[in-house]
């Protein structure tokens, strides 16, 4: 029975200037792709991420992964090593290009790609005559992956890394912002992310030519000619000037949103970590997570479901942790290197409401239901 206002897992949270920037687009009649808001949103992202990056604002994080793979020369028949414990958008673009994902399980320290299994997969695939073309590593739920180890493996075998930072804007690894650690980085501004443009994403690179090529491909790959001429296949992936206006306003409140998400996590941790059987993912030294989603591990599947359903009954949205890609029907025929970590996390893990617009009353309501159910 619904007894109070619905609490969402992670809802959009607007600041004070988004509407003004969108109004600028309407007042100037610049509502199509490209425009001043797009340029200024890209500049705001570049200034925030630092590390001399160049940013191309796109229609989605999925589009950014697709273009990143294409920029790295991934094509039909290639193998791409992909984190298994993630959302399907990390893997789907591999199939767009006719390539095949090879799934790598997680380690327990960050829940992200296992360096040991990554290297094993590289050696095995190479021994069979097919060296992987790229690595897609993910900062899951805002927790950075083991970047030193993953980067070292990529360099050792000369395999470029696509850094999937869709959930990690505002997270840092040893002082460096996520999306600046790999050969190419991607961001997402979907409606449930830490900041949103309604729908949108970005490609991040330290190579200006990568950005220029991505923008070319994202605007239908139109050649420099007075008429419409195309020498390669292009895509309609550029962000609109209207949505970029939302992004400009959201960038102004990003640090506040990170603080709010981290405060949510601390609230849950403070009130639940003393309960036997409930555990949280700790931040290793040098890791800074935006805590996009606050996650708990429970003793077993039955306890997780009991809590999830109790929350649902009170109109509170929660969600199991990602179901690993190697367990998904669409990828059942793909090669995978597993150790049981992600399957165990999926079975026991629950994402709790984590929006930056939650108030203390919401958090107390969620907590009371969990404690009552336990």
Coordinates of C-alpha atoms in Angstrom, one line a residue:
X1 CA 0.0 0.0 0.0
X2 CA 1.3 3.4 -1.0
X3 CA 1.5 5.6 2.2
X4 CA 3.6 8.6 1.2
X5 CA 5.3 10.3 -1.7
X6 CA 7.2 8.0 -4.0
X7 CA 11.0 7.9 -3.4
X8 CA 13.0 7.3 -6.6
X9 CA 16.3 5.5 -6.8
X10 CA 18.0 8.4 -8.5
X11 CA 15.9 11.3 -9.8
X12 CA 17.0 14.4 -11.7
X13 CA 17.9 17.4 -9.5
X14 CA 17.8 20.8 -11.1
X15 CA 19.8 23.9 -10.0
X16 CA 18.9 27.5 -10.4
X17 CA 20.3 28.4 -13.9
X18 CA 19.4 25.5 -16.2
X19 CA 16.1 27.2 -17.3
X20 CA 17.9 30.4 -18.0
X21 CA 20.4 28.7 -20.3
X22 CA 17.6 26.8 -22.1
X23 CA 15.7 30.1 -22.5
X24 CA 18.8 31.5 -24.2
X25 CA 18.5 28.8 -26.8
X26 CA 14.9 29.5 -27.4
X27 CA 15.4 33.3 -27.5
X28 CA 18.2 32.9 -30.1
X29 CA 16.2 30.2 -31.9
X30 CA 19.2 28.0 -31.6
X31 CA 17.5 24.8 -30.7
X32 CA 19.2 22.4 -33.2
X33 CA 22.4 20.5 -32.6
X34 CA 25.5 22.7 -32.1
X35 CA 25.4 26.2 -30.7
X36 CA 26.7 28.3 -27.9
X37 CA 25.4 26.1 -25.1
X38 CA 27.1 23.0 -26.6
X39 CA 30.4 24.9 -26.8
X40 CA 30.2 26.2 -23.3
X41 CA 29.1 22.9 -21.8
X42 CA 32.1 21.2 -23.4
X43 CA 34.3 24.0 -22.0
X44 CA 32.9 23.5 -18.5
X45 CA 33.5 19.8 -18.7
X46 CA 37.1 20.3 -20.0
X47 CA 37.8 22.8 -17.2
X48 CA 36.4 20.4 -14.6
X49 CA 38.1 17.2 -15.7
X50 CA 41.4 19.1 -16.4
X51 CA 44.4 17.0 -17.6
X52 CA 44.2 18.9 -20.9
X53 CA 41.3 16.9 -22.2
X54 CA 39.0 17.7 -25.1
X55 CA 35.3 16.9 -24.8
X56 CA 32.7 16.2 -27.5
X57 CA 29.1 16.5 -26.2
X58 CA 27.0 13.7 -27.7
X59 CA 23.4 12.3 -27.5
X60 CA 24.3 9.6 -25.0
X61 CA 27.0 7.8 -23.2
X62 CA 26.3 4.8 -25.4
X63 CA 27.0 6.9 -28.5
X64 CA 30.3 7.9 -26.9
X65 CA 31.3 4.3 -26.4
X66 CA 30.4 3.5 -30.0
X67 CA 32.5 6.4 -31.3
X68 CA 35.4 5.5 -29.0
X69 CA 35.5 2.0 -30.4
X70 CA 35.4 3.3 -33.9
X71 CA 38.2 5.8 -33.2
X72 CA 40.3 2.9 -32.0
X73 CA 39.7 1.0 -35.2
X74 CA 37.5 -1.7 -33.8
X75 CA 35.7 -3.5 -36.6
X76 CA 33.9 -6.7 -37.5
X77 CA 35.4 -9.8 -36.0
X78 CA 37.6 -8.0 -33.5
X79 CA 37.7 -9.0 -29.8
X80 CA 37.0 -6.3 -27.2
X81 CA 37.6 -7.0 -23.5
X82 CA 34.7 -5.7 -21.5
X83 CA 33.9 -5.5 -17.8
X84 CA 31.1 -8.0 -17.1
X85 CA 29.7 -6.3 -14.0
X86 CA 28.1 -3.3 -15.6
X87 CA 25.1 -2.0 -17.5
X88 CA 24.6 -3.4 -21.0
X89 CA 25.4 0.0 -22.7
X90 CA 29.1 -0.8 -21.9
X91 CA 28.9 -3.8 -24.2
X92 CA 26.2 -3.2 -26.8
X93 CA 28.3 -0.8 -29.0
X94 CA 30.8 -3.6 -29.4
X95 CA 28.2 -5.5 -31.3
X96 CA 27.2 -2.5 -33.3
X97 CA 30.5 -2.7 -35.0
X98 CA 30.3 -6.5 -35.6
X99 CA 33.0 -7.1 -32.9
X100 CA 32.7 -9.6 -30.0
X101 CA 32.9 -8.8 -26.3
X102 CA 34.9 -11.0 -24.1
X103 CA 33.7 -10.5 -20.5
X104 CA 36.0 -10.0 -17.5
X105 CA 34.8 -10.6 -14.0
X106 CA 35.4 -8.3 -11.0
X107 CA 37.7 -8.1 -8.0
X108 CA 36.3 -7.5 -4.5
X109 CA 38.2 -4.4 -3.7
X110 CA 36.3 -2.0 -6.0
X111 CA 33.8 -4.4 -7.7
X112 CA 35.4 -3.5 -11.0
X113 CA 37.4 -5.3 -13.6
X114 CA 39.9 -7.8 -12.2
X115 CA 43.4 -7.1 -13.4
X116 CA 44.4 -10.7 -13.0
X117 CA 41.6 -12.0 -15.2
X118 CA 42.1 -9.2 -17.7
X119 CA 45.7 -10.3 -18.2
X120 CA 44.7 -14.0 -18.4
X121 CA 42.2 -13.1 -21.1
X122 CA 44.7 -11.2 -23.1
X123 CA 47.2 -14.0 -23.0
X124 CA 44.6 -16.7 -23.8
X125 CA 43.1 -14.7 -26.8
X126 CA 46.6 -13.8 -28.1
X127 CA 47.7 -17.5 -27.9
X128 CA 44.8 -18.4 -30.1
X129 CA 45.9 -15.9 -32.7
X130 CA 43.5 -13.1 -31.9
X131 CA 44.9 -10.2 -29.8
X132 CA 42.1 -8.1 -28.4
X133 CA 41.6 -4.6 -30.0
X134 CA 40.5 -2.6 -26.9
X135 CA 39.5 -2.8 -23.2
X136 CA 36.3 -1.3 -21.8
X137 CA 36.8 -0.8 -18.1
X138 CA 34.0 0.7 -15.9
X139 CA 34.0 2.8 -12.7
X140 CA 30.9 1.1 -11.2
X141 CA 28.5 3.1 -9.0
X142 CA 31.1 5.9 -9.0
X143 CA 33.9 3.8 -7.5
X144 CA 37.1 4.1 -9.7
X145 CA 38.6 0.9 -11.0
X146 CA 42.1 -0.2 -10.2
X147 CA 43.6 2.3 -12.7
X148 CA 47.3 1.8 -12.1
X149 CA 47.0 -2.0 -12.6
X150 CA 44.6 -1.8 -15.6
X151 CA 46.6 0.9 -17.3
X152 CA 49.8 -1.0 -16.8
X153 CA 48.3 -4.1 -18.5
X154 CA 47.0 -2.0 -21.4
X155 CA 50.4 -0.5 -21.9
X156 CA 52.2 -3.8 -21.5
X157 CA 50.2 -5.4 -24.3
X158 CA 49.6 -2.2 -26.3
X159 CA 45.8 -2.4 -26.0
X160 CA 44.0 0.9 -25.6
X161 CA 41.5 1.5 -22.7
X162 CA 38.1 3.0 -23.0
X163 CA 37.3 4.4 -19.6
X164 CA 33.6 4.1 -19.0
X165 CA 32.9 6.9 -16.5
X166 CA 29.2 7.0 -17.1
X167 CA 28.6 6.7 -13.4
X168 CA 31.7 8.5 -12.2
X169 CA 31.7 12.2 -13.0
X170 CA 33.0 13.8 -9.8
X171 CA 35.0 10.7 -8.8
X172 CA 38.8 10.7 -8.6
X173 CA 41.7 8.3 -8.6
X174 CA 44.8 9.5 -6.9
X175 CA 43.7 13.1 -7.4
X176 CA 42.9 12.7 -11.1
X177 CA 39.3 13.0 -12.3
X178 CA 37.7 9.9 -13.7
X179 CA 37.3 10.1 -17.6
X180 CA 40.9 11.4 -17.8
X181 CA 42.6 8.1 -17.0
X182 CA 42.2 6.0 -20.1
X183 CA 43.0 6.4 -23.7
X184 CA 39.5 7.6 -24.3
X185 CA 36.9 8.4 -21.6
X186 CA 33.1 8.5 -21.8
X187 CA 30.5 10.3 -19.6
X188 CA 26.7 9.9 -19.4
X189 CA 24.1 12.6 -18.5
X190 CA 21.1 10.3 -18.5
X191 CA 18.2 11.3 -16.3
X192 CA 19.4 9.2 -13.3
X193 CA 23.1 10.3 -13.4
X194 CA 24.8 12.6 -10.9
X195 CA 24.0 15.5 -13.3
X196 CA 21.8 15.2 -16.3
X197 CA 21.0 16.8 -19.6
X198 CA 17.8 14.7 -19.8
X199 CA 19.6 12.5 -22.3
X200 CA 23.2 13.0 -23.3
X201 CA 26.8 11.9 -23.0
X202 CA 30.3 13.0 -23.9
X203 CA 33.6 11.6 -25.3
X204 CA 36.7 12.7 -23.5
X205 CA 40.2 12.6 -25.0
X206 CA 43.6 14.2 -24.5
X207 CA 44.0 14.1 -28.3
X208 CA 42.3 17.0 -30.1
X209 CA 42.2 14.9 -33.4
X210 CA 40.0 12.3 -31.5
X211 CA 37.5 15.0 -30.6
X212 CA 37.5 16.4 -34.1
X213 CA 37.0 13.0 -35.7
X214 CA 34.2 12.2 -33.2
X215 CA 32.4 15.4 -33.9
X216 CA 32.7 14.7 -37.7
X217 CA 31.3 11.2 -37.3
X218 CA 28.6 12.4 -34.9
X219 CA 27.3 14.9 -37.4
X220 CA 26.6 12.4 -40.2
X221 CA 30.3 12.5 -41.5
X222 CA 29.6 15.2 -43.9
X223 CA 32.6 16.0 -46.1
X224 CA 33.8 19.6 -46.6
X225 CA 31.9 20.4 -49.7
X226 CA 29.1 22.9 -50.7
X227 CA 26.7 20.0 -51.2
X228 CA 26.0 17.0 -49.1
X229 CA 28.8 14.6 -49.7
X230 CA 29.7 11.6 -47.5
X231 CA 32.8 9.3 -47.9
X232 CA 32.3 7.3 -44.7
X233 CA 29.3 6.2 -42.6
X234 CA 28.3 8.8 -40.0
X235 CA 25.8 9.1 -37.1
X236 CA 23.4 11.5 -35.7
X237 CA 25.0 11.6 -32.3
X238 CA 25.6 15.3 -31.5
X239 CA 24.0 17.0 -28.4
X240 CA 21.3 19.6 -29.0
X241 CA 21.9 23.2 -27.9
X242 CA 18.8 23.0 -25.7
X243 CA 20.0 20.0 -23.7
X244 CA 23.5 21.5 -23.4
X245 CA 21.9 24.5 -21.7
X246 CA 20.6 22.1 -19.0
X247 CA 24.2 20.7 -18.8
X248 CA 25.7 24.2 -18.3
X249 CA 23.4 24.8 -15.3
X250 CA 24.1 21.3 -13.9
X251 CA 27.8 21.7 -14.0
X252 CA 27.5 24.7 -11.7
X253 CA 26.0 22.5 -9.0
X254 CA 28.1 19.3 -9.6
X255 CA 30.2 19.6 -6.4
X256 CA 27.0 20.1 -4.4
X257 CA 25.5 17.0 -5.9
X258 CA 28.6 14.9 -5.1
X259 CA 28.5 16.1 -1.5
X260 CA 24.9 15.2 -1.2
X261 CA 25.4 11.7 -2.7
X262 CA 28.3 11.0 -0.4
X263 CA 26.2 12.3 2.6
X264 CA 23.5 9.8 1.7
X265 CA 26.0 7.0 1.7
X266 CA 27.4 8.1 5.1
X267 CA 23.9 8.1 6.5
X268 CA 23.2 4.6 5.4
X269 CA 26.6 3.4 6.6
X270 CA 26.3 5.1 10.0
X271 CA 22.9 3.5 10.7
X272 CA 23.3 0.1 9.1
X273 CA 26.9 -1.1 9.1
X274 CA 26.6 -2.3 12.8
X275 CA 24.0 -4.8 11.7
X276 CA 25.4 -8.3 11.2
X277 CA 25.3 -9.3 7.6
X278 CA 25.1 -5.8 6.1
X279 CA 28.3 -4.5 4.4
X280 CA 29.3 -1.5 2.4
X281 CA 32.0 -1.1 -0.3
X282 CA 34.8 0.9 1.3
X283 CA 37.0 3.5 -0.5
X284 CA 40.5 2.2 -0.8
X285 CA 43.3 4.7 -0.2
X286 CA 43.6 7.1 -3.1
X287 CA 40.1 6.4 -4.3
X288 CA 37.3 9.0 -4.2
X289 CA 33.8 7.9 -5.2
X290 CA 31.0 10.2 -6.0
X291 CA 28.8 7.5 -4.5
X292 CA 26.4 7.8 -7.4
X293 CA 24.4 5.0 -5.9
X294 CA 24.6 3.8 -2.3
X295 CA 24.8 0.0 -2.3
X296 CA 24.6 -2.6 0.5
X297 CA 25.5 -6.3 0.5
X298 CA 23.1 -8.6 2.4
X299 CA 23.7 -12.1 3.7
X300 CA 21.8 -13.8 0.9
X301 CA 19.3 -13.4 -2.0
X302 CA 16.3 -14.0 0.2
X303 CA 17.2 -11.1 2.6
X304 CA 17.9 -8.8 -0.3
X305 CA 14.5 -9.5 -1.9
X306 CA 12.7 -9.2 1.4
X307 CA 14.1 -5.7 1.8
X308 CA 13.5 -4.7 -1.8
X309 CA 9.9 -5.8 -1.8
X310 CA 9.2 -4.1 1.5
X311 CA 10.6 -0.9 0.1
X312 CA 8.5 -1.3 -3.0
X313 CA 5.4 -1.9 -1.0
X314 CA 5.9 1.6 0.5
X315 CA 6.6 3.1 -2.9
X316 CA 10.3 3.3 -2.5
X317 CA 12.4 2.4 -5.5
X318 CA 15.5 0.2 -4.9
X319 CA 17.3 -2.1 -7.3
X320 CA 19.5 -5.2 -7.3
X321 CA 23.1 -4.6 -8.4
X322 CA 23.8 -5.0 -12.1
X323 CA 23.3 -8.5 -13.5
X324 CA 26.6 -9.4 -15.0
X325 CA 26.8 -9.4 -18.8
X326 CA 28.1 -12.9 -18.9
X327 CA 24.8 -14.0 -17.3
X328 CA 22.6 -12.1 -19.8
X329 CA 20.8 -14.2 -22.5
X330 CA 22.0 -11.9 -25.3
X331 CA 25.6 -12.6 -24.4
X332 CA 25.4 -16.3 -23.4
X333 CA 27.5 -17.4 -26.4
X334 CA 30.3 -14.9 -25.6
X335 CA 33.6 -15.9 -24.0
X336 CA 34.0 -14.9 -20.4
X337 CA 36.6 -15.1 -17.7
X338 CA 34.9 -15.4 -14.3
X339 CA 35.7 -15.9 -10.7
X340 CA 32.2 -15.8 -9.1
X341 CA 32.6 -12.3 -7.6
X342 CA 30.1 -10.4 -9.8
X343 CA 27.5 -13.3 -9.5
X344 CA 27.8 -13.1 -5.8
X345 CA 27.4 -9.3 -5.8
X346 CA 24.4 -9.5 -8.0
X347 CA 22.7 -12.1 -5.8
X348 CA 23.3 -10.2 -2.5
X349 CA 23.5 -6.5 -3.5
X350 CA 20.9 -3.8 -3.3
X351 CA 21.1 -0.2 -4.5
X352 CA 19.3 2.1 -2.1
X353 CA 17.7 5.5 -3.0
X354 CA 20.6 7.9 -3.6
X355 CA 19.3 11.0 -5.2
X356 CA 20.9 14.3 -4.3
X357 CA 17.4 15.7 -3.7
X358 CA 16.6 13.3 -0.9
X359 CA 15.8 15.0 2.4
X360 CA 16.3 13.7 6.0
X361 CA 12.7 12.6 6.2
X362 CA 13.1 10.4 3.1
X363 CA 16.3 8.8 4.5
X364 CA 14.7 8.1 7.9
X365 CA 11.7 6.6 6.2
X366 CA 13.9 4.3 4.1
X367 CA 16.0 3.4 7.2
X368 CA 13.0 2.6 9.3
X369 CA 11.6 0.1 6.7
X370 CA 15.0 -1.6 6.3
X371 CA 15.4 -2.0 10.1
X372 CA 11.8 -3.2 10.5
X373 CA 12.3 -5.8 7.7
X374 CA 15.6 -7.0 9.1

